[in-house]
Coordinates of C-alpha atoms in Angstrom, one line a residue:
M1 CA 0.0 0.0 0.0
S2 CA 1.3 3.4 -0.9
G3 CA 1.8 5.8 2.0
L4 CA 0.9 8.7 -0.3
F5 CA -2.5 7.2 -0.9
S6 CA -3.3 6.3 2.7
E7 CA -5.9 8.2 4.6
L8 CA -5.0 10.7 7.3
K9 CA -7.3 11.6 10.1
I10 CA -6.7 15.0 11.8
K11 CA -9.3 15.7 14.5
D12 CA -12.7 15.1 12.9
V13 CA -11.4 15.6 9.3
T14 CA -10.1 12.7 7.2
L15 CA -8.0 13.3 4.1
R16 CA -8.6 10.6 1.4
N17 CA -4.8 10.7 0.7
R18 CA -1.7 12.5 1.7
I19 CA -1.6 14.8 -1.4
G20 CA -2.2 18.5 -0.7
V21 CA -2.4 21.5 -2.9
S22 CA -0.1 24.1 -1.4
P23 CA -1.6 27.6 -1.2
M24 CA -0.8 29.5 -4.3
C25 CA -1.6 33.2 -4.8
Q26 CA -3.7 33.8 -7.9
Y27 CA -3.8 37.6 -7.7
S28 CA -7.2 37.5 -9.4
S29 CA -9.6 38.9 -6.8
V30 CA -11.5 42.2 -6.9
D31 CA -11.9 43.7 -3.5
G32 CA -10.9 40.4 -2.0
M33 CA -13.8 38.5 -3.6
A34 CA -13.4 35.0 -5.1
N35 CA -14.8 34.6 -8.6
D36 CA -15.0 32.0 -11.4
W37 CA -11.2 31.8 -11.7
H38 CA -11.0 30.5 -8.1
M39 CA -13.9 28.1 -8.7
V40 CA -12.1 26.6 -11.7
H41 CA -8.6 26.7 -10.1
L42 CA -9.6 25.1 -6.8
G43 CA -12.5 23.0 -8.1
S44 CA -10.4 21.3 -10.8
R45 CA -7.9 20.1 -8.2
A46 CA -10.7 18.5 -6.2
V47 CA -12.0 16.8 -9.3
G48 CA -8.4 15.7 -9.9
G49 CA -8.1 13.8 -6.7
A50 CA -6.3 16.0 -4.1
G51 CA -6.8 15.1 -0.5
L52 CA -6.3 18.6 0.8
I53 CA -6.6 21.9 -1.0
I54 CA -5.4 25.0 0.8
C55 CA -6.7 28.2 -0.7
E56 CA -4.2 31.0 -1.4
A57 CA -3.0 33.5 1.2
T58 CA -6.2 35.2 2.1
A59 CA -5.8 38.7 3.7
V60 CA -7.3 39.4 7.1
S61 CA -7.4 43.2 6.2
P62 CA -7.2 45.3 3.1
E63 CA -3.8 46.6 4.1
G64 CA -2.6 43.0 4.7
R65 CA -2.8 42.1 1.0
I66 CA 0.4 41.4 -0.9
T67 CA -1.3 43.0 -3.9
P68 CA -4.6 44.9 -4.5
H69 CA -5.7 41.7 -6.2
D70 CA -5.4 39.3 -3.3
A71 CA -8.2 37.2 -1.9
G72 CA -9.6 38.4 1.4
L73 CA -11.8 37.5 4.3
W74 CA -12.0 40.9 6.1
N75 CA -15.8 41.4 5.5
D76 CA -18.9 39.3 5.4
A77 CA -19.6 39.9 1.7
Q78 CA -16.5 37.8 0.9
I79 CA -18.0 34.7 2.5
E80 CA -20.8 33.8 0.0
P81 CA -18.6 33.3 -3.1
L82 CA -16.4 30.9 -1.1
K83 CA -19.3 28.8 0.1
R84 CA -19.9 27.6 -3.5
I85 CA -16.3 26.7 -4.0
T86 CA -15.8 24.8 -0.7
A87 CA -19.1 22.9 -1.3
F88 CA -17.9 21.8 -4.7
Q89 CA -14.6 20.7 -3.3
K90 CA -16.2 18.6 -0.6
E91 CA -18.7 17.1 -3.1
H92 CA -15.7 15.8 -5.0
G93 CA -13.9 14.4 -2.0
A94 CA -11.3 17.0 -1.1
V95 CA -10.9 18.8 2.3
P96 CA -11.0 22.6 1.7
G97 CA -8.5 24.6 3.7
V98 CA -7.6 28.3 3.8
Q99 CA -4.5 30.2 4.6
L100 CA -5.1 33.4 6.5
A101 CA -2.3 36.0 6.1
H102 CA -1.1 39.5 6.6
A103 CA 1.7 40.6 4.3
G104 CA 3.2 43.2 6.7
R105 CA 6.0 45.2 5.1
K106 CA 5.8 43.2 1.8
A107 CA 2.3 44.5 1.1
S108 CA 1.1 47.0 -1.4
A109 CA 2.9 45.4 -4.4
A110 CA 2.0 45.0 -8.1
R111 CA 1.3 41.5 -9.3
P112 CA 4.4 39.5 -10.1
W113 CA 3.8 39.5 -13.9
Q114 CA 3.4 43.3 -13.6
G115 CA 6.9 43.7 -12.1
G116 CA 6.0 43.1 -8.4
K117 CA 7.3 46.5 -7.3
Q118 CA 5.6 48.2 -4.4
L119 CA 2.9 50.6 -5.4
T120 CA 2.6 54.1 -4.1
N121 CA -0.7 55.1 -2.7
D122 CA -1.4 57.2 -5.8
E123 CA -0.9 54.0 -7.9
G124 CA -3.5 52.1 -5.9
G125 CA -1.2 51.0 -3.1
Y126 CA -1.6 51.5 0.7
D127 CA 0.3 52.1 3.8
T128 CA 2.2 49.1 5.3
I129 CA 2.9 48.0 8.9
A130 CA 5.5 45.8 10.5
P131 CA 7.3 45.1 13.7
T132 CA 10.1 47.3 12.4
G133 CA 10.2 50.7 10.7
K134 CA 12.6 49.5 8.1
A135 CA 11.7 48.7 4.5
F136 CA 12.0 45.1 3.2
D137 CA 14.2 46.1 0.2
P138 CA 15.1 49.8 0.4
D139 CA 17.1 49.7 -2.9
G140 CA 14.9 47.2 -4.7
R141 CA 11.3 46.3 -5.5
L142 CA 9.9 46.7 -2.0
P143 CA 11.2 50.1 -0.7
K144 CA 8.1 51.2 1.2
V145 CA 8.9 52.2 4.8
P146 CA 6.3 50.6 7.1
K147 CA 4.9 52.0 10.2
Q148 CA 6.4 50.3 13.3
M149 CA 3.4 48.7 15.0
D150 CA 2.4 49.8 18.5
K151 CA 0.3 47.8 20.9
A152 CA -2.9 49.0 19.4
D153 CA -1.8 48.0 15.9
I154 CA -0.9 44.5 17.2
E155 CA -4.2 44.0 18.9
H156 CA -6.1 45.3 15.8
V157 CA -4.3 42.7 13.6
Q158 CA -4.8 39.9 16.1
Q159 CA -8.6 40.7 16.1
A160 CA -8.6 40.7 12.3
F161 CA -7.2 37.2 12.3
V162 CA -9.9 36.1 14.8
E163 CA -12.7 37.7 12.7
A164 CA -11.3 36.1 9.5
A165 CA -11.2 32.7 11.2
K166 CA -14.9 33.0 12.1
R167 CA -15.7 33.9 8.4
S168 CA -13.6 30.9 7.3
L169 CA -15.8 28.6 9.3
E170 CA -18.9 30.1 7.8
A171 CA -17.4 29.8 4.3
G172 CA -17.2 26.1 4.8
Y173 CA -13.4 25.5 5.3
E174 CA -12.4 22.5 7.3
L175 CA -8.7 23.3 7.9
L176 CA -7.4 26.7 8.8
E177 CA -3.7 27.7 8.3
L178 CA -2.0 30.8 9.7
H179 CA 0.7 32.1 7.4
A180 CA 3.8 32.8 9.5
A181 CA 6.5 32.3 6.8
H182 CA 8.2 34.1 3.9
G183 CA 8.8 37.4 5.5
Y184 CA 5.2 38.3 6.0
L185 CA 3.9 39.9 9.2
L186 CA 3.8 37.0 11.6
H187 CA 7.2 35.6 10.4
S188 CA 8.7 39.1 10.6
F189 CA 7.9 39.3 14.3
F190 CA 9.6 36.0 14.9
S191 CA 12.7 36.5 12.8
P192 CA 15.7 38.3 14.4
L193 CA 16.7 39.4 10.9
V194 CA 13.6 41.7 11.0
N195 CA 12.4 42.3 14.5
D196 CA 14.5 45.1 16.1
R197 CA 11.9 45.9 18.8
E198 CA 12.9 46.6 22.5
D199 CA 9.4 45.9 24.0
T200 CA 7.8 42.6 25.0
Y201 CA 7.4 41.6 21.3
G202 CA 11.2 41.8 20.6
G203 CA 14.6 40.7 21.8
T204 CA 14.5 37.2 23.2
L205 CA 13.1 34.1 21.3
E206 CA 10.1 34.0 23.7
N207 CA 9.4 37.7 23.1
R208 CA 9.7 37.4 19.3
A209 CA 7.4 34.4 19.4
R210 CA 4.7 36.3 21.3
M211 CA 2.9 37.8 18.3
L212 CA 2.3 34.4 16.6
L213 CA 1.5 32.6 19.8
E214 CA -1.0 35.2 21.0
T215 CA -2.6 35.3 17.6
T216 CA -2.8 31.5 17.3
K217 CA -4.3 31.1 20.7
A218 CA -6.9 33.7 20.0
V219 CA -7.8 32.0 16.7
R220 CA -7.9 28.6 18.3
E221 CA -10.6 29.9 20.7
V222 CA -13.0 30.6 17.8
W223 CA -11.9 27.8 15.5
P224 CA -13.7 24.6 16.5
E225 CA -11.7 22.0 18.3
R226 CA -13.0 19.3 16.0
L227 CA -11.3 21.0 13.0
P228 CA -7.5 21.1 12.4
L229 CA -5.5 24.2 12.8
A230 CA -2.2 24.6 10.9
V231 CA 0.6 27.1 10.9
R232 CA 3.1 27.7 8.0
L233 CA 6.6 28.4 9.3
S234 CA 9.8 29.4 7.6
A235 CA 11.6 26.6 9.3
S236 CA 15.0 28.3 8.6
D237 CA 15.9 31.8 7.5
W238 CA 19.0 30.3 5.7
L239 CA 21.1 33.2 7.0
E240 CA 23.6 33.6 9.8
G241 CA 21.8 35.4 12.7
G242 CA 18.4 34.4 11.4
L243 CA 16.0 31.7 12.6
T244 CA 17.4 28.2 12.8
I245 CA 15.6 24.8 12.6
D246 CA 16.1 24.6 16.4
D247 CA 14.3 27.9 16.9
N248 CA 11.4 26.5 14.8
V249 CA 11.3 23.2 16.6
Q250 CA 10.8 25.2 19.8
M251 CA 8.1 27.3 18.1
A252 CA 6.4 24.2 16.9
R253 CA 6.3 22.9 20.5
W254 CA 4.8 26.2 21.7
L255 CA 2.3 26.1 18.9
K256 CA 1.3 22.6 19.8
D257 CA 0.7 23.7 23.4
V258 CA -1.8 26.4 22.2
G259 CA -3.7 24.0 20.0
V260 CA -2.0 23.7 16.6
D261 CA -2.4 20.3 15.0
I262 CA 0.0 20.4 12.0
I263 CA 3.0 22.5 10.8
D264 CA 3.4 23.5 7.2
C265 CA 7.2 23.6 6.8
S266 CA 8.5 26.1 4.2
S267 CA 11.6 28.3 4.6
G268 CA 13.3 31.6 3.8
G269 CA 11.9 34.9 2.7
A270 CA 12.7 37.0 5.8
S271 CA 14.7 39.5 3.9
A272 CA 15.6 40.4 0.4
V273 CA 18.8 38.3 0.6
S274 CA 17.3 35.3 2.5
R275 CA 16.8 32.5 0.0
T276 CA 13.4 30.9 -0.4
S277 CA 12.6 27.2 -0.2
L278 CA 13.1 26.7 -3.9
S279 CA 16.7 27.9 -3.7
G280 CA 17.8 24.8 -1.8
S281 CA 17.4 21.1 -2.5
V282 CA 14.2 19.2 -1.9
E283 CA 16.1 17.1 0.6
D284 CA 17.0 20.3 2.6
Q285 CA 13.4 21.4 2.6
V286 CA 11.9 18.0 3.5
G287 CA 14.5 17.5 6.2
L288 CA 13.2 20.6 8.0
A289 CA 9.7 19.0 8.1
A290 CA 11.2 15.7 9.3
Q291 CA 13.1 17.3 12.1
I292 CA 10.1 19.3 13.4
R293 CA 7.9 16.2 13.2
R294 CA 10.4 14.2 15.1
E295 CA 11.6 16.7 17.7
A296 CA 8.3 18.6 18.4
D297 CA 6.2 15.5 18.1
I298 CA 3.7 17.2 15.8
M299 CA 2.4 16.4 12.3
T300 CA 4.0 18.2 9.4
M301 CA 3.4 19.0 5.8
A302 CA 6.4 19.1 3.5
V303 CA 6.7 21.5 0.6
G304 CA 9.3 22.6 -1.9
A305 CA 9.8 21.4 -5.5
I306 CA 8.0 18.0 -4.9
T307 CA 7.2 16.8 -8.4
E308 CA 7.4 13.0 -8.7
A309 CA 5.2 10.4 -7.3
K310 CA 7.9 8.2 -5.9
Q311 CA 9.5 11.2 -4.3
A312 CA 6.3 12.2 -2.6
D313 CA 5.5 8.6 -1.6
E314 CA 8.9 8.2 0.0
I315 CA 8.4 11.4 2.1
I316 CA 5.3 9.9 3.6
A317 CA 6.5 6.2 3.8
S318 CA 9.7 7.2 5.6
G319 CA 7.9 9.3 8.2
Q320 CA 9.4 12.6 7.2
A321 CA 6.0 14.3 6.9
D322 CA 2.3 13.5 7.0
V323 CA 1.3 15.4 3.9
A324 CA 3.1 16.2 0.7
L325 CA 2.2 19.6 -0.6
L326 CA 2.6 20.5 -4.3
A327 CA 2.3 23.9 -5.9
R328 CA 3.9 24.5 -9.3
E329 CA 3.4 20.8 -10.3
Y330 CA -0.3 21.3 -9.6
L331 CA -0.3 24.2 -12.0
R332 CA 1.1 22.0 -14.7
D333 CA -1.3 19.1 -13.9
P334 CA -4.5 19.4 -11.9
Y335 CA -4.8 15.6 -12.2
W336 CA -1.5 14.8 -10.7
P337 CA -2.9 12.3 -8.2
Y338 CA -4.1 10.1 -11.1
R339 CA -0.7 10.2 -12.7
A340 CA 0.9 9.5 -9.3
A341 CA -1.3 6.5 -8.8
K342 CA -0.4 5.0 -12.1
A343 CA 3.3 5.5 -11.3
L344 CA 3.0 3.8 -8.0
G345 CA 0.8 1.0 -9.1
V346 CA -2.2 2.1 -7.0
E347 CA -5.8 1.2 -7.8
D348 CA -6.8 4.5 -9.6
K349 CA -10.5 4.2 -10.4
H350 CA -11.5 6.2 -7.3
I351 CA -8.7 8.8 -7.5
M352 CA -10.6 11.3 -9.7
S353 CA -14.2 12.1 -10.0
E354 CA -16.4 9.5 -11.7
Q355 CA -17.3 11.8 -14.6
N356 CA -13.6 11.5 -15.7
A357 CA -12.6 8.2 -14.1
F358 CA -15.2 6.2 -16.0
W359 CA -13.5 7.1 -19.3
V360 CA -9.8 7.0 -18.2
G361 CA -9.7 4.9 -15.0

């Protein structure tokens, strides 16, 4: 039996297999609203056999968007279009998840295919906030100087995560993930490469962890205990003086204590010179998930240039992670699980929806 195609039960949710669609920004929303693009993008992966589908980074506030075209859950009007999508995903056997996010000092940017440079307010951009008053990339694409957050700003953002979590439940999501990686707001509080504060949210590891832990605890109080809660971490900053895997093992232990069920293990992105997960080898990236799983005694999801069926199956079978997340490979092939089943010799007639499986299964 393939490990990749075994079920996984997390709380009251059961994944039909260990294949997950990693959250991928589509930059295709208007005022944060989902539309037909999202229905096709997410729905096709459910039809194609994914066990878990995590919707793209979904902003908890307008100023928390990476670009003006990001998905959002900062108001109730954004719930209804998502209900249709999550219902369709569940109808076709996938567990719908959502990643709640705040971009921090990396917000207010143009879409990547439009250059990705931060927009001025006159160009449709907006003010940014961060734990620091320093720009992400002063001489590059992201030169906007953020406001250094005070206690009122921190409490406002934490409440925004709580309210977005409530809307996520109403929208039909069954797994909630908090984005605390890639240099976005929650990661930037934790990383010593960014956080230069001298108050209770800066300095020591415990103080730098405070923003994420407080936010997670508040979200867990409104997110039902029966449903899984995940956090995406940058498990290494890949730079001297930055976060190490040992720091993130400790963070994972703390997160488990406040009710987190599974860690999504990415890496990098804290600063303009900190490499991302794709800059290293797959083994490096998966190894981070394996170490957190082993040393923090918590389930993990592995991500980072996973493309082949045998590769993904070995990650699960060897106990390095509990879920294999794919991103770019899923853009190439929404029916990747069917192809993986063929490669692994797994009975494939129930992998994809019957409307397709009848003809090709």
